[in-house]
Amino acid sequence: MKDFLSKHKKSVLLIITGGLAIAGAYIGIDEEAQQQILKAIEGLF
């Protein structure tokens, strides 16, 4: 799994970002909170 993540880091981040944007719009997360979540996720890589 880790090899997959390191090879496809940008793709995975784009998918997560898109999912967050859709979920955020749906439940009303503001953009600042989405950015904080993204930074936390990027920290995992």
mmCIF file of C-alpha atoms in Angstrom:
data_model
loop_
_atom_site.group_PDB
_atom_site.id
_atom_site.type_symbol
_atom_site.label_atom_id
_atom_site.label_comp_id
_atom_site.label_asym_id
_atom_site.label_seq_id
_atom_site.Cartn_x
_atom_site.Cartn_y
_atom_site.Cartn_z
ATOM 1 C CA MET A 1 0.000 0.000 0.000
ATOM 2 C CA LYS A 2 2.803 2.409 0.869
ATOM 3 C CA ASP A 3 4.498 1.793 -2.505
ATOM 4 C CA PHE A 4 1.229 2.547 -4.250
ATOM 5 C CA LEU A 5 0.822 5.774 -2.288
ATOM 6 C CA SER A 6 4.343 6.973 -3.007
ATOM 7 C CA LYS A 7 3.984 6.235 -6.735
ATOM 8 C CA HIS A 8 0.534 7.786 -7.052
ATOM 9 C CA LYS A 9 0.761 10.554 -4.451
ATOM 10 C CA LYS A 10 -0.643 13.302 -6.682
ATOM 11 C CA SER A 11 -3.510 11.143 -7.923
ATOM 12 C CA VAL A 12 -4.459 10.098 -4.401
ATOM 13 C CA LEU A 13 -4.298 13.704 -3.177
ATOM 14 C CA LEU A 14 -6.454 14.852 -6.103
ATOM 15 C CA ILE A 15 -9.060 12.193 -5.354
ATOM 16 C CA ILE A 16 -9.063 13.108 -1.649
ATOM 17 C CA THR A 17 -9.255 16.825 -2.504
ATOM 18 C CA GLY A 18 -12.185 16.245 -4.844
ATOM 19 C CA GLY A 19 -13.975 14.133 -2.266
ATOM 20 C CA LEU A 20 -13.405 16.777 0.387
ATOM 21 C CA ALA A 21 -14.664 19.541 -1.891
ATOM 22 C CA ILE A 22 -17.866 17.634 -2.654
ATOM 23 C CA ALA A 23 -18.414 16.591 0.963
ATOM 24 C CA GLY A 24 -17.534 20.082 2.176
ATOM 25 C CA ALA A 25 -20.029 21.695 -0.172
ATOM 26 C CA TYR A 26 -22.666 19.156 0.834
ATOM 27 C CA ILE A 27 -22.325 19.522 4.608
ATOM 28 C CA GLY A 28 -21.056 23.098 4.615
ATOM 29 C CA ILE A 29 -17.410 22.885 5.689
ATOM 30 C CA ASP A 30 -15.759 26.228 5.060
ATOM 31 C CA GLU A 31 -12.690 26.434 2.840
ATOM 32 C CA GLU A 32 -10.288 27.094 5.703
ATOM 33 C CA ALA A 33 -11.292 23.862 7.445
ATOM 34 C CA GLN A 34 -10.840 21.950 4.177
ATOM 35 C CA GLN A 35 -7.307 23.365 3.836
ATOM 36 C CA GLN A 36 -6.440 22.249 7.375
ATOM 37 C CA ILE A 37 -7.743 18.742 6.657
ATOM 38 C CA LEU A 38 -5.701 18.607 3.432
ATOM 39 C CA LYS A 39 -2.527 19.677 5.238
ATOM 40 C CA ALA A 40 -3.102 16.928 7.802
ATOM 41 C CA ILE A 41 -3.590 14.345 5.037
ATOM 42 C CA GLU A 42 -0.471 15.536 3.165
ATOM 43 C CA GLY A 43 1.440 15.112 6.412
ATOM 44 C CA LEU A 44 0.636 11.399 6.322
ATOM 45 C CA PHE A 45 2.545 10.911 3.070
#
